[in-house]
Amino acid sequence: MNNIRLRFPPSPTGKIHIGNMRTALFNWLVARQKGGELVLRIEDTDQARSTKEFEDIIIKEMEWLGLDADEGVSIGGDYGPYRQTERIDIYEKFADKMLESGHAYKCYCSQEELEEMRKKAVANDKMPRYDGSCRNLSEEERNAYEAEGRKPVLRFKMPEEEKDIVVHDLIRGNVTFNSSVLDDFIIFKSDGMPTYNFAVVIDDALMKISHVIRGEDHLSNTPKQILIYKALGFELPKFAHLPLILDENKAKLKKRGKDSVYVGEFREQGYLPEALFNFMALLGWSTGSEEEILSREEIKERFAIEDVNKSGAVFDREKLNWMNGKYIRAAELDRIVELSIPFLIESNLIDEDYAEENREWLSRVVDEARTGVDYLAQIPSEAELFLTEIKFEDPEEAADEFAGEDVKIVFEALKEKLFACDELTPEAVGDIFSELKDELPVGARTIYHPTRLAITGRGSGPEMTGVISIFGAEEVASRLDNALAVAE
Ligand code: GLU
């Protein structure tokens, strides 16, 4: 063990989205690459919004992406419990310590009084901040408030003199905050729950976390946390704040709502975990070259937290689609078939029995269909052609198209050549069409268009060489014959 310990501490208040998972990934990468450990801690002190269901989703999606933790909820370890609501007694103990050492005090101000304070500050063009009313209460004053039934919060006592608090950030260098921008912030709420800033410090310190890597949105919390570390005499970890993820309009990526990007949605749409892994790794990091397709191993080897960018990373869905399509085409066919079957069943193109009995055929169909998709939910529309009875979009137009001696000549010649061919690869079919063009006394349109329509029922679609190769001579001949019958 080398004392490199990272943590991923999500709040289970919603389905996990790409932003949070990117944080998990970067922590995982540092842990794995340095032979350290990754701790999965659940920050569930917002009891109204935290659920076990969301916690389970986080665990499931991390597993799907192969981001395994070494310690934490559902795994265990020496520094548990790993759910904050199970650690309240620990936070209380440290809160008492803070009170005793004079680093914290009880504040009895009511919501209304605080609101009054805020309004006054705004009216005077001042930054709203707690004015310290309860900083120096006497014992009697405190007792009087208690007697009124007021429940206190605990506030951190900011040092009187102004001073700079410097965050040494592995990505941003030194970021300086002046204590004058901070007020006596709350560390324990009146409902008996610690605030995020308090609990996170205690946990990171007790869990011996060496590197705190999290989103830039937490950078402004870090000076407060540093003050708590110091007040409790804990050693500081190293900090790194990852750049925000922006949407295509360069606005902050939405966590919830219609344009949100939940990890589960990508899984459900048939994105491959290795593609999402690769894509997320490039949200803020690059190899320094143009390389985009990188394996898990390569990323693990080459990633360096110091190389992460400071500026926002744009979530480019088109790039993700391109990348995922590439991974789909490079993957083992069997795996892609397996993953595509539920989509085909869902679209009512096949049922489970069919999938079992026609595996070989289905493999050929999926292999063809995957050439044109970005994600597997698109497989059914590409495969439909092979899995449904032929249906002409416009039967009358089709009949017209198939009428006439020329079409008959083309179809008969094509059938003959298909049956004479040993192996109907797409290339062989291509050669057959070239021969037809050379040998028959008809124009190219009369060769291609009626053939496509007869075989697929549509005027346009995928490459005919691939389609014919998959259907085989028998099926193609039967479709051509059927077309001629339609014309009669
Ligand atoms: N629960 C916090 C969050 O999900 C953790 C932040 C941190 O990493 O310190 O935003």
Tab-separated table of C-alpha atoms and ligand atoms in Angstrom, residues 7 9-11 20 43 196 200 214 218, ligand 1:
chain	number	residue	atom	x	y	z
A	7	ARG	CA	-12.844	8.835	-3.038
A	9	PRO	CA	-18.740	10.591	-2.667
A	10	PRO	CA	-21.973	11.104	-4.627
A	11	SER	CA	-25.209	12.287	-3.096
A	20	ASN	CA	-20.668	12.947	-11.784
A	43	GLU	CA	-23.352	11.487	1.052
A	196	TYR	CA	-21.669	19.092	3.477
A	200	VAL	CA	-16.821	15.941	3.952
A	214	ARG	CA	-14.102	16.792	-7.766
A	218	HIS	CA	-16.908	22.788	-5.404
B	1	GLU	N1	-21.629	14.871	-2.369
B	1	GLU	C1	-20.879	15.872	-3.055
B	1	GLU	C2	-21.356	15.961	-4.483
B	1	GLU	O1	-21.858	14.989	-4.989
B	1	GLU	C3	-19.417	15.533	-3.004
B	1	GLU	C4	-18.518	16.631	-3.384
B	1	GLU	C5	-17.078	16.299	-3.077
B	1	GLU	O2	-16.503	15.511	-3.837
B	1	GLU	O3	-16.547	16.785	-2.120
B	1	GLU	O4	-21.286	17.002	-5.097
